[in-house]
XYZ file of C-alpha atoms in Angstrom:
420
model
C -27.004 -7.244 -13.741
C -24.616 -4.813 -12.786
C -22.121 -5.904 -9.961
C -21.438 -3.169 -7.145
C -17.050 -3.087 -6.286
C -16.835 -4.787 -2.801
C -13.853 -3.555 -0.776
C -12.360 -7.295 0.440
C -11.230 -7.889 3.807
C -6.716 -8.550 3.828
C -7.921 -12.157 4.679
C -9.842 -12.423 1.280
C -7.169 -10.566 -0.761
C -4.850 -12.891 0.081
C -6.902 -15.814 -0.441
C -7.945 -14.187 -3.759
C -3.793 -13.454 -4.759
C -3.521 -17.584 -3.533
C -6.251 -18.262 -5.927
C -4.395 -16.184 -8.780
C -0.966 -17.808 -8.348
C -3.531 -21.141 -8.595
C -5.528 -20.081 -11.870
C -2.965 -18.476 -13.960
C -0.475 -21.366 -13.442
C -3.443 -23.595 -14.773
C -4.261 -20.915 -18.034
C -7.839 -20.411 -16.403
C -9.254 -18.449 -14.363
C -10.369 -18.733 -10.913
C -13.790 -16.905 -9.843
C -14.572 -15.021 -13.085
C -18.778 -16.847 -12.369
C -18.528 -14.123 -9.166
C -16.515 -11.657 -11.104
C -17.166 -8.490 -8.532
C -16.617 -5.208 -11.280
C -17.902 -2.028 -11.434
C -20.431 -1.132 -13.732
C -21.007 -5.198 -14.643
C -17.872 -4.692 -17.195
C -14.420 -4.638 -17.887
C -13.715 -1.890 -19.501
C -10.478 -0.926 -21.662
C -8.539 2.148 -22.671
C -5.974 2.323 -25.642
C -4.455 5.634 -25.473
C -1.481 6.186 -28.600
C -1.060 8.252 -30.776
C -2.653 6.623 -34.157
C -1.983 8.905 -37.117
C 1.167 10.586 -36.525
C 4.830 10.037 -36.103
C 4.398 6.737 -33.664
C 0.950 5.220 -35.478
C 2.747 2.765 -37.094
C 4.517 0.927 -34.573
C 1.361 1.022 -32.313
C -1.811 2.766 -33.294
C -4.303 1.378 -34.440
C -2.938 -2.070 -34.283
C -2.385 -1.834 -30.728
C -5.996 -2.006 -30.353
C -6.295 -5.257 -32.735
C -3.617 -6.392 -30.527
C -5.732 -5.516 -27.094
C -8.867 -6.944 -29.558
C -7.435 -10.243 -29.342
C -5.993 -11.021 -26.415
C -9.864 -10.180 -24.895
C -10.876 -12.692 -27.932
C -8.714 -14.999 -26.531
C -10.229 -14.500 -22.898
C -13.943 -14.516 -23.994
C -12.644 -18.234 -24.867
C -12.063 -18.803 -21.255
C -14.461 -16.550 -19.481
C -16.939 -16.211 -20.937
C -19.492 -14.670 -18.381
C -17.384 -11.656 -18.411
C -17.850 -9.055 -20.503
C -15.010 -6.915 -21.854
C -15.308 -3.861 -24.070
C -11.872 -1.903 -25.328
C -12.220 2.605 -26.192
C -9.582 3.942 -27.893
C -8.873 7.629 -27.813
C -5.437 9.349 -30.099
C -3.598 11.640 -27.605
C -1.746 13.218 -30.482
C 1.384 13.049 -28.632
C 0.137 15.987 -26.776
C 0.963 15.051 -22.995
C -1.837 17.623 -21.549
C -4.880 15.743 -24.167
C -3.553 12.212 -23.202
C -3.772 13.667 -19.449
C -7.679 14.813 -20.129
C -8.664 11.220 -22.237
C -7.254 9.149 -19.077
C -8.247 11.617 -16.246
C -12.556 11.619 -17.871
C -12.189 7.017 -18.729
C -11.335 7.093 -15.204
C -13.967 9.390 -13.867
C -17.156 9.954 -16.139
C -16.626 6.957 -18.464
C -15.751 3.477 -16.491
C -12.203 2.525 -17.357
C -10.450 0.527 -15.239
C -7.017 0.354 -17.005
C -5.217 1.873 -19.700
C -3.022 0.765 -22.447
C -0.251 1.588 -24.521
C 0.332 5.322 -24.006
C 3.789 4.914 -26.335
C 5.075 8.628 -25.887
C 6.777 9.162 -22.229
C 5.892 12.612 -21.804
C 2.275 11.611 -22.150
C 3.495 8.800 -19.725
C 4.596 11.046 -17.367
C 1.103 12.431 -17.546
C -0.702 9.425 -17.582
C 1.503 8.065 -14.145
C 0.262 11.474 -12.538
C -3.360 10.959 -13.075
C -4.082 6.630 -12.587
C -1.483 7.531 -9.464
C -4.176 10.005 -8.126
C -7.669 7.195 -8.713
C -5.009 4.174 -7.558
C -5.903 2.568 -11.734
C -4.235 0.472 -13.213
C -1.369 2.146 -16.654
C 0.323 -0.560 -18.671
C 3.093 0.978 -21.162
C 4.104 -0.168 -23.860
C 7.057 1.500 -25.897
C 7.334 3.961 -23.174
C 10.764 4.690 -22.856
C 12.179 7.407 -20.327
C 13.422 5.350 -17.732
C 11.644 7.617 -15.086
C 7.963 5.519 -15.246
C 9.450 2.596 -13.577
C 11.920 4.931 -11.867
C 11.883 8.355 -10.212
C 8.157 9.268 -11.051
C 7.136 4.944 -10.473
C 4.084 3.540 -8.879
C 2.782 1.068 -8.199
C -0.198 0.842 -10.967
C 1.770 1.797 -13.089
C 3.320 -1.231 -15.484
C 5.950 -1.501 -18.146
C 5.803 -4.332 -20.556
C 7.949 -3.640 -22.768
C 11.946 -1.702 -22.730
C 13.525 1.566 -21.319
C 16.325 3.253 -22.243
C 18.323 1.637 -19.921
C 17.478 -1.743 -22.032
C 17.647 -0.271 -24.985
C 20.700 1.470 -25.533
C 23.027 -0.812 -22.436
C 23.845 -3.769 -24.569
C 24.483 -2.060 -27.987
C 26.651 0.458 -26.590
C 29.232 -1.886 -25.184
C 28.987 -4.654 -27.651
C 30.540 -1.320 -30.291
C 32.311 0.322 -27.529
C 34.190 -3.440 -26.802
C 34.880 -3.391 -30.876
C 37.289 0.468 -31.134
C 33.658 2.166 -31.568
C 34.127 5.005 -28.895
C 33.425 7.693 -30.272
C 29.602 8.801 -29.974
C 27.123 11.890 -31.296
C 23.169 11.321 -30.515
C 20.657 12.533 -32.963
C 17.455 12.699 -30.684
C 14.180 14.252 -30.734
C 13.841 17.364 -28.079
C 10.799 15.663 -25.386
C 10.925 13.062 -22.478
C 11.962 9.796 -24.404
C 14.432 11.950 -26.619
C 15.977 13.465 -23.852
C 16.076 10.868 -21.322
C 17.233 8.177 -24.090
C 20.712 10.199 -24.368
C 21.749 10.844 -21.178
C 21.326 6.928 -20.390
C 23.731 6.580 -22.977
C 26.346 9.129 -21.939
C 25.973 6.934 -18.707
C 26.453 3.782 -19.812
C 28.867 5.158 -22.970
C 31.426 6.150 -20.012
C 30.864 3.527 -18.041
C 32.314 1.392 -20.635
C 34.680 3.543 -21.134
C 33.642 5.402 -24.365
C 32.720 9.471 -25.294
C 30.332 11.328 -25.962
C 31.316 13.977 -28.063
C 28.027 15.436 -28.385
C 24.351 15.733 -28.989
C 21.675 17.053 -31.312
C 17.987 17.600 -30.342
C 14.782 18.419 -32.597
C 11.278 18.774 -32.577
C 8.928 16.087 -32.756
C 6.730 17.185 -36.069
C 10.269 18.071 -37.910
C 10.903 16.869 -42.121
C 13.936 18.289 -43.303
C 17.284 16.461 -40.598
C 19.772 18.455 -42.694
C 21.236 20.038 -40.697
C 21.301 18.226 -37.694
C 22.625 15.065 -39.779
C 25.766 17.902 -40.941
C 26.388 18.025 -37.236
C 26.975 14.144 -36.658
C 29.271 14.419 -39.804
C 30.993 17.305 -38.403
C 31.735 15.775 -35.005
C 34.051 13.042 -36.102
C 32.530 9.977 -34.319
C 33.050 6.836 -34.815
C 28.601 6.554 -34.308
C 26.052 8.272 -34.922
C 23.272 7.543 -32.625
C 19.594 7.809 -33.347
C 17.264 8.958 -30.386
C 13.908 9.218 -32.993
C 11.674 6.382 -33.442
C 8.639 5.815 -36.528
C 8.375 8.097 -38.842
C 11.351 10.107 -37.287
C 13.560 7.502 -37.295
C 12.898 6.081 -40.936
C 12.972 9.896 -42.195
C 16.399 10.880 -40.751
C 17.670 7.306 -42.600
C 16.242 7.708 -45.321
C 18.396 11.616 -45.597
C 21.394 9.858 -44.357
C 22.136 7.444 -47.600
C 20.621 10.350 -49.603
C 23.078 12.802 -48.497
C 26.108 9.682 -49.157
C 26.310 9.130 -45.544
C 26.236 5.969 -45.254
C 29.307 5.366 -47.176
C 31.107 8.606 -45.136
C 32.526 5.645 -42.194
C 30.042 6.560 -39.331
C 28.591 3.949 -38.485
C 24.761 3.890 -37.492
C 23.191 2.877 -34.562
C 18.846 3.164 -34.143
C 18.203 3.194 -31.099
C 14.949 1.953 -30.333
C 13.892 1.097 -34.054
C 10.648 -1.288 -34.527
C 9.384 -3.596 -37.843
C 7.150 -1.005 -39.238
C 10.291 1.873 -40.049
C 12.712 -1.289 -41.430
C 9.085 -2.085 -43.819
C 8.546 1.900 -44.216
C 12.738 2.411 -45.172
C 13.478 -0.417 -47.391
C 16.385 -3.033 -46.088
C 18.566 -1.445 -48.826
C 18.402 1.906 -46.443
C 18.050 -0.029 -43.474
C 20.624 -3.051 -43.945
C 23.141 -3.942 -41.146
C 21.806 -1.792 -38.788
C 21.343 -3.002 -34.592
C 19.564 -2.499 -32.462
C 17.622 -4.643 -29.276
C 14.335 -5.915 -29.325
C 12.054 -7.211 -26.737
C 10.131 -9.242 -29.633
C 10.576 -10.275 -33.308
C 7.657 -11.798 -34.934
C 9.396 -14.592 -36.665
C 11.526 -16.337 -34.189
C 9.315 -19.373 -32.736
C 6.787 -21.202 -34.073
C 5.005 -19.761 -31.806
C 5.571 -17.079 -32.296
C 4.889 -16.514 -36.241
C 1.677 -17.879 -35.539
C 0.274 -15.302 -33.185
C 2.139 -12.648 -36.073
C -0.809 -14.785 -38.502
C -3.481 -13.875 -36.380
C -2.716 -10.567 -36.111
C -1.568 -10.001 -39.572
C -5.075 -11.666 -40.559
C -6.741 -8.475 -38.110
C -4.522 -5.936 -38.657
C -2.844 -6.506 -42.327
C 0.925 -6.212 -41.101
C 2.560 -8.416 -39.062
C 2.775 -7.411 -35.618
C 5.710 -5.444 -33.514
C 6.599 -5.584 -30.502
C 5.333 -2.366 -28.685
C 1.783 -4.417 -30.102
C 2.748 -7.831 -28.720
C 3.965 -6.168 -25.274
C 0.267 -4.757 -25.657
C -1.974 -8.346 -26.570
C 0.700 -9.348 -24.037
C -0.438 -7.289 -20.910
C -3.763 -6.759 -21.533
C -4.508 -10.647 -21.503
C -2.333 -10.712 -18.033
C -4.978 -8.834 -16.563
C -8.006 -9.905 -17.876
C -7.089 -13.204 -16.797
C -6.286 -11.017 -13.212
C -10.014 -9.799 -13.047
C -11.338 -13.544 -13.643
C -8.446 -15.117 -10.805
C -9.008 -11.778 -8.584
C -12.941 -12.200 -8.597
C -12.951 -8.630 -8.891
C -11.650 -5.308 -11.238
C -10.559 -3.325 -7.808
C -6.519 -2.591 -8.652
C -5.234 -4.170 -5.646
C -6.614 -7.435 -5.537
C -6.404 -7.456 -9.572
C -2.702 -6.507 -9.439
C -1.769 -9.367 -6.525
C -3.544 -11.381 -8.740
C -1.171 -10.040 -11.545
C 2.592 -9.938 -9.644
C 1.310 -13.603 -8.212
C 2.193 -15.451 -11.180
C 4.967 -15.021 -14.810
C 3.701 -14.241 -18.202
C 3.149 -17.370 -20.385
C 3.345 -15.893 -23.730
C 3.242 -15.677 -26.780
C 4.747 -12.721 -26.487
C 7.596 -13.919 -23.384
C 7.661 -16.502 -20.991
C 7.998 -16.653 -17.397
C 7.999 -13.109 -17.377
C 7.793 -11.629 -14.380
C 6.092 -8.144 -12.290
C 9.371 -6.502 -10.585
C 8.562 -4.319 -7.475
C 8.812 -1.120 -10.032
C 6.990 -2.761 -10.982
C 8.861 -3.064 -15.056
C 7.869 -6.915 -16.435
C 11.542 -9.232 -16.649
C 12.253 -10.787 -20.163
C 14.652 -11.991 -22.475
C 15.715 -9.758 -25.246
C 17.026 -9.690 -28.176
C 19.424 -8.164 -30.284
C 19.018 -8.499 -33.890
C 20.351 -7.192 -37.682
C 18.722 -6.171 -40.633
C 18.669 -8.259 -43.557
C 21.061 -7.728 -46.337
C 18.264 -7.091 -49.127
C 19.281 -10.234 -51.172
C 19.219 -11.986 -47.736
C 15.280 -11.482 -47.368
C 13.318 -14.303 -48.286
C 9.760 -13.101 -47.266
C 6.989 -10.499 -47.012
C 8.208 -9.306 -43.248
C 11.107 -11.352 -42.457
C 14.429 -8.768 -41.773
C 15.643 -9.317 -38.872
C 18.776 -11.694 -38.137
C 18.859 -12.678 -34.523
C 22.489 -12.243 -33.623
C 21.702 -12.917 -29.962
C 19.708 -13.892 -27.037
C 20.399 -10.961 -23.960
C 18.829 -13.141 -20.872
C 16.625 -11.050 -18.759
C 19.437 -10.614 -15.928
C 21.308 -9.098 -17.929
C 19.409 -6.812 -19.770
C 18.193 -4.639 -17.293
C 18.950 -1.746 -14.764
C 19.699 -3.999 -10.922
C 16.974 -3.196 -8.757
C 19.320 -2.021 -6.078
C 20.211 0.652 -8.853
C 17.079 2.166 -9.090
C 15.261 5.611 -8.285
C 12.073 3.726 -8.172
C 11.261 4.318 -4.004
C 8.683 0.996 -4.365
C 11.569 -0.753 -4.849
C 13.785 0.065 -1.918
C 10.458 -0.905 0.873
C 10.063 -4.452 2.493
C 8.770 -6.144 -0.353
C 10.932 -5.715 -3.066
C 11.663 -8.831 -4.882
C 15.345 -8.553 -6.188
């Protein structure tokens, strides 16, 4: 039977929000038996790069993660019908916004997850804001998404450029590594990453001696690496991702620059990048991550399930997609509807507690606030098994990992409902 959407009254919304909090704390859906679903189904759209340079870190692995969340939810609420659709935005903002617009307007998609590419995310954000639809972002680094271009319906589950650069920059500058040169992707992510880095670097007492930007599809990084070498900077920071970073670091080694005395820093590196370049190339690189599969018994158990489905261990973005989709579905069941307002209230009403994060909460600017981990790639001799590439150097508490809400450019951060 197809159930029609009802507009809940204010009293009903308050009751549902309370029910959501109680239900999610108990780990059980509150109102799933009477769920008021548009089209009789909760439809989730996964849009990302599925064959290009960002596909290994997310791609079809994110679809697999979303399906694991769906299957876990079905055991809690088997009467709620859930469907997952997916598409490749090819890292093109116009294509990404076109896909999401069709999903919302024609195909009855209720929520979009992943996205990945920052430029695509900014285009998708505008579509979702206009249609009052939720987007759950994973691996979108630009601070604009939860900053100046924030939307109440845009939730950032993984990280942003500030998270990724602040801790490593402060740590290295304190060790005397105080001059930096940046090699970055020439789109929203890379430019935002460099801008955030230069701001944090100056505040920490360091100095940027330059930056160079390369197109997304570049395969020869020789000219960019020579500029980095010629800069004389103590640190060369790479603000690119996926296959771009892998190729850059391989060429860094091929040119012998790993022995030239400059310290390479990967500002956004994923487990699949290390796997592709190999620990011999990646050894000693330090990066910040929101999640690592081989950290606890719980993360290893989830990773085992994911590996059985996808054939690789999950990256942080893929784990974030699992968490975001599961939390969203629990909120739908608790709210008794897939209408955006009640679902968002239910998502905010209780912390996220799963294999991705414990006690994580959604802030007024749409960021999920959780711990991060400073990790170092092991020497090849230290790698004891497949995908066991990281040593966790330290945990960065959530309180230290995020730019203070008071400093946010998001208008939602300074309204009457802002929570600090």
